[in-house]
Short mmCIF file of C-alpha atoms and ligand atoms in Angstrom, two decimals:
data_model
loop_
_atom_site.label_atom_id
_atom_site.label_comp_id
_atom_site.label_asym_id
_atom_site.label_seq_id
_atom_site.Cartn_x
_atom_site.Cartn_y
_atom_site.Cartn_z
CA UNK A 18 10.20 -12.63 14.37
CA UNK A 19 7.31 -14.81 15.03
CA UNK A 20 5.10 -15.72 11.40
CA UNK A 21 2.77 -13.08 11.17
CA UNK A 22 -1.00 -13.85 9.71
CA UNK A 23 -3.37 -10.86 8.73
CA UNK A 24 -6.58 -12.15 10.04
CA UNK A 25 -10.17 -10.30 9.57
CA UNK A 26 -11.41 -11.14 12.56
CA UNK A 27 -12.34 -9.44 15.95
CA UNK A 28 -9.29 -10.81 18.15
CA UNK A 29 -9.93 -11.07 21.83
CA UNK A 30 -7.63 -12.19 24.02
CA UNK A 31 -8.44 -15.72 26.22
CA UNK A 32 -10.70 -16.73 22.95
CA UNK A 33 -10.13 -19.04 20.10
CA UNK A 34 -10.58 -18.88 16.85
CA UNK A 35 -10.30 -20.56 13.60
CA UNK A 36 -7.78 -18.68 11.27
CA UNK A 37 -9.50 -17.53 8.05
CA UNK A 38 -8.44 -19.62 4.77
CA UNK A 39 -5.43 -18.42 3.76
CA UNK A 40 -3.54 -17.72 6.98
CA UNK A 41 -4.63 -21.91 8.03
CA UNK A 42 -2.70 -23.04 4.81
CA UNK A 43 0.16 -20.71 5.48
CA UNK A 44 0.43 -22.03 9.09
CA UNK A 45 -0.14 -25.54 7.44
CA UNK A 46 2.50 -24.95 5.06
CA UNK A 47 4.97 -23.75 7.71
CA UNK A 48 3.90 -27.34 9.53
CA UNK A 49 3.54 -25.06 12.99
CA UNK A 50 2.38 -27.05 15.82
CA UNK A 51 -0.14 -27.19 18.65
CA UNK A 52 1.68 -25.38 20.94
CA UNK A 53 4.01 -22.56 18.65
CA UNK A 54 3.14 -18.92 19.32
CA UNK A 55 2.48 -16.56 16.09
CA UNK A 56 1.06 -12.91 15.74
CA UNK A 57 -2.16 -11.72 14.35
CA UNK A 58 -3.30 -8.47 13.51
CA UNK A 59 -6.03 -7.00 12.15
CA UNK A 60 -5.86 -3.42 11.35
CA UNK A 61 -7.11 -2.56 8.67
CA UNK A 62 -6.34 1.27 9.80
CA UNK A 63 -9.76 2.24 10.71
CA UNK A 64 -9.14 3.77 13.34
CA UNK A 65 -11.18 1.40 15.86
CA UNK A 66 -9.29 0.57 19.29
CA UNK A 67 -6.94 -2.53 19.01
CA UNK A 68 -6.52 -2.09 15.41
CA UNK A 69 -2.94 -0.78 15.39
CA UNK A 70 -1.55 -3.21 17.25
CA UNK A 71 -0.92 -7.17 16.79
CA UNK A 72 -1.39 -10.00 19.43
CA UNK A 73 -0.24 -13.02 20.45
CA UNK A 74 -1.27 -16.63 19.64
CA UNK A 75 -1.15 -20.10 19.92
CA UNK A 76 -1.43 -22.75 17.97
CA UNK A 77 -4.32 -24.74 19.72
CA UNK A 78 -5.50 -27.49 17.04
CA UNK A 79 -4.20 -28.74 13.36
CA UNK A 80 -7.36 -29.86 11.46
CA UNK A 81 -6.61 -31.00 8.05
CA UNK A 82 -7.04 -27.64 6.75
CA UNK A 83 -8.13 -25.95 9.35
CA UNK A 84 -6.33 -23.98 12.53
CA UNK A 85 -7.35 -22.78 15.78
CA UNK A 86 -5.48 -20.48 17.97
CA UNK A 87 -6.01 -18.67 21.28
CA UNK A 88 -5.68 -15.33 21.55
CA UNK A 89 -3.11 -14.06 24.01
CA UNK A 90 -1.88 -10.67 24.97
CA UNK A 91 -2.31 -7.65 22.96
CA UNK A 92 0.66 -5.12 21.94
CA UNK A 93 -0.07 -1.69 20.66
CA UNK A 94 2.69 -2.24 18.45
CA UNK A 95 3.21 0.71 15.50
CA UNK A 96 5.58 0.09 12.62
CA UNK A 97 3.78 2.82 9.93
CA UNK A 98 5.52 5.50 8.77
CA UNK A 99 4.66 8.61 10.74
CA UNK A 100 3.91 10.87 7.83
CA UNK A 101 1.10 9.46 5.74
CA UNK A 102 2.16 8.98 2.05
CA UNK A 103 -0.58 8.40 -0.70
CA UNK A 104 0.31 7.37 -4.28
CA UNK A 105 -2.08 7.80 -7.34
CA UNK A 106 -0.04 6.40 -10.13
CA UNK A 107 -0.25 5.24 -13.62
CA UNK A 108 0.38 1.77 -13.47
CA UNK A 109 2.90 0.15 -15.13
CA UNK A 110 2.19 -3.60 -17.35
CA UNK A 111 3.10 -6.78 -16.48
CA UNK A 112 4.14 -7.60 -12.80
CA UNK A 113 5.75 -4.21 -12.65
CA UNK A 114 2.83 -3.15 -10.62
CA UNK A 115 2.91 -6.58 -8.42
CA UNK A 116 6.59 -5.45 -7.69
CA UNK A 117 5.38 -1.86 -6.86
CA UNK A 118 2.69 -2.77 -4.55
CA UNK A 119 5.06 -5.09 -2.86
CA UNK A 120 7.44 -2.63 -1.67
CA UNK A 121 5.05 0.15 -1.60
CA UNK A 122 3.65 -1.48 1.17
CA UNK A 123 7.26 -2.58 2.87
CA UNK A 124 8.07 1.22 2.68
CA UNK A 125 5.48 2.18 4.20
CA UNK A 126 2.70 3.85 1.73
CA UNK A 127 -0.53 4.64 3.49
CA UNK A 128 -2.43 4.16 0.28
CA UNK A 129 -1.70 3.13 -3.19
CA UNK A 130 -4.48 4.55 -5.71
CA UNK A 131 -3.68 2.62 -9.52
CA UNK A 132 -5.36 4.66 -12.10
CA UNK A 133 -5.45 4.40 -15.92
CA UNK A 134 -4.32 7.49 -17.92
CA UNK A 135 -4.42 8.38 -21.40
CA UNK A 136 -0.56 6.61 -22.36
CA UNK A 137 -1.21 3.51 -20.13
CA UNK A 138 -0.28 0.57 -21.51
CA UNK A 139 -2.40 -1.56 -18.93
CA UNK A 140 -6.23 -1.18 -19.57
CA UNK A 141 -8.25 -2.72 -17.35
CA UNK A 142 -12.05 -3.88 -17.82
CA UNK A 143 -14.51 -3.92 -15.04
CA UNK A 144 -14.04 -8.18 -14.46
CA UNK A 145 -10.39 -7.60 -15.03
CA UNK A 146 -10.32 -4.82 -12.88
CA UNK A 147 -11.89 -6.40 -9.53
CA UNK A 148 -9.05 -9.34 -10.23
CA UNK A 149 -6.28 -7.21 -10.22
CA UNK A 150 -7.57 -5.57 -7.16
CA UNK A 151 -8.01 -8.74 -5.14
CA UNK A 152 -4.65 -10.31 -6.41
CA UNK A 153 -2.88 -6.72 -5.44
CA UNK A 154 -4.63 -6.36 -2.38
CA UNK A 155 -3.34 -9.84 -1.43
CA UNK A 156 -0.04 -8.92 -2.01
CA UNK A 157 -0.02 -5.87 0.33
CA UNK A 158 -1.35 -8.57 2.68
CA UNK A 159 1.63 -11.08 2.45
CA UNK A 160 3.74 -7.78 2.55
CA UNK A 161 2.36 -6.22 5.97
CA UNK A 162 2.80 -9.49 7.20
CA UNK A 163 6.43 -10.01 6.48
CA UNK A 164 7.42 -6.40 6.93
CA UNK A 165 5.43 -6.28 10.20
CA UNK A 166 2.82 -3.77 9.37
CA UNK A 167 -0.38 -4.25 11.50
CA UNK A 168 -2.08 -2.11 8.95
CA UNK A 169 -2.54 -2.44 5.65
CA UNK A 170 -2.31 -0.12 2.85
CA UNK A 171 -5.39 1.08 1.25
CA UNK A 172 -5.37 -0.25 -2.29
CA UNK A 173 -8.01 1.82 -4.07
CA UNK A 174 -9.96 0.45 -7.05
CA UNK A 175 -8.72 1.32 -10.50
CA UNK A 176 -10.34 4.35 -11.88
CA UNK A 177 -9.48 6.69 -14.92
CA UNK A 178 -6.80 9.50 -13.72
CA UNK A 179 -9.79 11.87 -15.21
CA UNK A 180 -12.01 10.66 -12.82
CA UNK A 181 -9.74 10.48 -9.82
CA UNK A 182 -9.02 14.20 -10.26
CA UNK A 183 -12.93 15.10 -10.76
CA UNK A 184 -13.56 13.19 -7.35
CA UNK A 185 -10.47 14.78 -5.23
CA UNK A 186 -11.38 18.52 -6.74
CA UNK A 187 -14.89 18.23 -5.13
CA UNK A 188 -12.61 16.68 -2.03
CA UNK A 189 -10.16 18.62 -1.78
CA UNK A 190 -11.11 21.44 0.76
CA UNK A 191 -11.80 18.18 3.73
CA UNK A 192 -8.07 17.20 2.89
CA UNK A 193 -5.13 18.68 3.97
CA UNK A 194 -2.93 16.88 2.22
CA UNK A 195 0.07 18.48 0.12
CA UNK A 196 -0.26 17.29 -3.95
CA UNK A 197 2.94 16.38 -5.75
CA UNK A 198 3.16 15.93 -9.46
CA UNK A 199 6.54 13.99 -10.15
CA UNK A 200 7.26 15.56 -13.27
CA UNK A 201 10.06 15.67 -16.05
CA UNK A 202 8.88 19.31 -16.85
CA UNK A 203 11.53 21.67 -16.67
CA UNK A 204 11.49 23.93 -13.39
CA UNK A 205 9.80 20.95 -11.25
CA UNK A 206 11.44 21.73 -7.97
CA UNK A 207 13.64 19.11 -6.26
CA UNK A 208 11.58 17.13 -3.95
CA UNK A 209 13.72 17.38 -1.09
CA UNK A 210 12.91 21.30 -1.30
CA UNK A 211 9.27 20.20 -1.74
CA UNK A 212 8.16 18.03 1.39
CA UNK A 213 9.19 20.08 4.64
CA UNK A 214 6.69 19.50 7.44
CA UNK A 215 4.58 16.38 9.05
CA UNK A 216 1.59 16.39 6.98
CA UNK A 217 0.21 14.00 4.80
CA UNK A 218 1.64 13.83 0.99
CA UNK A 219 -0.19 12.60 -2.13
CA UNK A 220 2.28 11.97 -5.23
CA UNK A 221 0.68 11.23 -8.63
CA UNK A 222 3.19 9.81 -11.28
CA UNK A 223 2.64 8.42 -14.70
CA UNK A 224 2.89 5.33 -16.66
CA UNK A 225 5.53 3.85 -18.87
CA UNK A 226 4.52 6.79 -21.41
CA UNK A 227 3.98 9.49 -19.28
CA UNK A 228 1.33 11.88 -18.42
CA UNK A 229 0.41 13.97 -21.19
CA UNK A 230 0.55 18.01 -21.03
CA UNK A 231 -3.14 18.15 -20.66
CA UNK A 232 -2.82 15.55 -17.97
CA UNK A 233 -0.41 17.57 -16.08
CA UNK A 234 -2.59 20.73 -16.51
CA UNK A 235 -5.26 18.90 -15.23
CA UNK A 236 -3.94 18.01 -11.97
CA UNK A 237 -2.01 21.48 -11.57
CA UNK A 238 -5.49 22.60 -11.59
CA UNK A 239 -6.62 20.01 -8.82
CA UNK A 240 -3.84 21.57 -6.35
CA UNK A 241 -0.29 19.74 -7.46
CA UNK A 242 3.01 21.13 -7.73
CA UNK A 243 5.68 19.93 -9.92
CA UNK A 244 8.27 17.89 -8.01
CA UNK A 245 11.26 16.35 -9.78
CA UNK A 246 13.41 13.43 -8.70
CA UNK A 247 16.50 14.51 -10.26
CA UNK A 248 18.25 14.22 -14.34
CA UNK A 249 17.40 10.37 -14.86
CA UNK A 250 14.33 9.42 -15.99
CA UNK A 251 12.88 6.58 -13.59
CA UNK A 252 10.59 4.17 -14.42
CA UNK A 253 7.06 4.04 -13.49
CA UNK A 254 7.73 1.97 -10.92
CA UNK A 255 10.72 3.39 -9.30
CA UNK A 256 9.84 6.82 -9.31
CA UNK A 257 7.15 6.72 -6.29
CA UNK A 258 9.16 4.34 -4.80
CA UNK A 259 11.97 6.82 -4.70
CA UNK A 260 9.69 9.32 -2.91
CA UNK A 261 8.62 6.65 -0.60
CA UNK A 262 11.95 5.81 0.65
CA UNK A 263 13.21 9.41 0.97
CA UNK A 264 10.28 10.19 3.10
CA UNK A 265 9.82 6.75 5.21
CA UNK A 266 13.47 5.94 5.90
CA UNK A 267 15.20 9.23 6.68
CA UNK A 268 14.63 10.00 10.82
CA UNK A 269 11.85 11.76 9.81
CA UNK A 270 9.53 8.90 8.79
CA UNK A 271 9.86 6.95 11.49
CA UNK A 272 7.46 6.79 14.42
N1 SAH B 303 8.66 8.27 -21.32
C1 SAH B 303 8.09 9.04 -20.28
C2 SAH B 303 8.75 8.70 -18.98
C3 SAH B 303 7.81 8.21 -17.98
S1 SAH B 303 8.57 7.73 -16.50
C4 SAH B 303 8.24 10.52 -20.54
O1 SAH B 303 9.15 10.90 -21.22
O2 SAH B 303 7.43 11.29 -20.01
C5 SAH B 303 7.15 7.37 -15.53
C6 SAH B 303 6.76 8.43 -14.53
O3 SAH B 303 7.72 8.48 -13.49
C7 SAH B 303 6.67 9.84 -15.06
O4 SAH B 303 5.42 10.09 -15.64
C8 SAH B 303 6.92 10.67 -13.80
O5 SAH B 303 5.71 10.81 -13.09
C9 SAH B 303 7.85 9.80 -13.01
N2 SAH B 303 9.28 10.16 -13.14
C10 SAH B 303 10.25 9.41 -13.71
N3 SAH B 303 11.45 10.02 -13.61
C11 SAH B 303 11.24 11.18 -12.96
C12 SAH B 303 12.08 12.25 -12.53
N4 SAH B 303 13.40 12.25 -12.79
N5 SAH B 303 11.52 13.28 -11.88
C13 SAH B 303 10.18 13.31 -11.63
N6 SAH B 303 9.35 12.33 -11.99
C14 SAH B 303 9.85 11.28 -12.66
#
């Protein structure tokens, strides 16, 4: 495969451009010359025309840090999953939630929504917060563009799981989507039994310490179902990831 950059940038075929920052130091690094072909995309999956796809370049000029490239042809080139698959999920410390954001994305997660409960270990202020978000957001960058997305996943801004459910209540009659609570409860139904159809899926899971019962009640109330992934308890981490790769890997998933 030809490197891949993520540029935010209208692409037009026949013009040039300068790549933004980072995807000039990554061609630097890679010590490309004028001449070598690479893809850019720029979907950011909002639906405009040419934003699913990637296109063609060349390397036209090596400033020092700076890179121009023409833009050649266009490909309407899908690789997301064809069921869209939302997580809201607890997030774990440390760089467990790098790691989960990295192959979120790979897998093929439409949208990754981190949220704070009342067991989270990881509690984020409003400074801290906005970091987080960039440094996670450029991960799911570096992701798409080695796993050959053309569209990003939507990495939401951290909010309180509270809040999230207050929000997608009032939402929840525009969306059609189906609400899983991965759950140790007993009588959570497997989640193979759980996800029949083509329609969009939403799975909320907890943090290293679980969601508590009011927690769970909570989002029962909002429109989730219980769904279990089986006797072992997963981490935080691993559980959506489970659901991810059941859903985006099996014939089903793909496009
Ligand atoms: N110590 C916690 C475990 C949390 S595991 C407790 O006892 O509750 C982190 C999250 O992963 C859980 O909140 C749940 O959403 C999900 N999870 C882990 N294993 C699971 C399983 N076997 N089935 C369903 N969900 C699971």
């Amino acid at each position: 495969m030809r490197p891949r950059f993520f540029a935010d940038l209208a692409l037009i075929p026949g013009h040039t451009v300068g790549l933004p920052e980072q995807a000039a130091r990554h061609v630097q690094v890679l010590r490309l010359q004028p001449g070598d072909s690479i893809t850019l995309f720029n979907g950011l999956g909002d639906g405009q025309p040419g934003s699913e796809g990637e296109f063609e370049a060349t390397v036209e000029r090596m400033g020092r840090s700076d890179v121009d490239v023409v833009i050649g042809a266009y490909s309407a080139t899908v690789r997301e999953a064809r069921r869209a698959i939302h997580l809201v999920t607890g997030m774990p410390a440390n760089d467990r939630m790098d790691w989960l954001v990295e192959k979120a994305t790979e897998l093929g997660a439409a949208s990754i929504q981190p949220v704070m409960s009342e067991r989270s270990v990881l509690r984020l202020k409003a400074e801290r917060a906005d970091k987080k978000l960039a440094h996670w957001r450029g991960i799911a960058m570096a992701a798409s563009e080695q796993c050959g997305r053309n569209r990003l996943p939507l990495i939401h801004e951290v909010v309180t799981l509270a809040d999230w459910l207050k929000k997608s209540r009032d939402a929840s009659a525009a969306e059609a989507d189906r609400r899983l609570l991965l759950s140790l409860r007993e009588g959570s139904r497997p989640l193979d039994q759980s996800v029949a159809g083509r329609g969009a899926l939403t799975f909320l899971s907890g943090p290293e310490g679980g969601l508590s019962a009011a927690e769970e009640a909570a989002a029962f109330a909002c429109g989730f179902s219980p769904v279990s992934l089986g006797p072992r308890v997963l981490r935080a981490e691993t559980a959506p990831l489970a659901c991810l790769s059941l859903l985006t890997l099996s014939g089903d998933g793909q496009p």
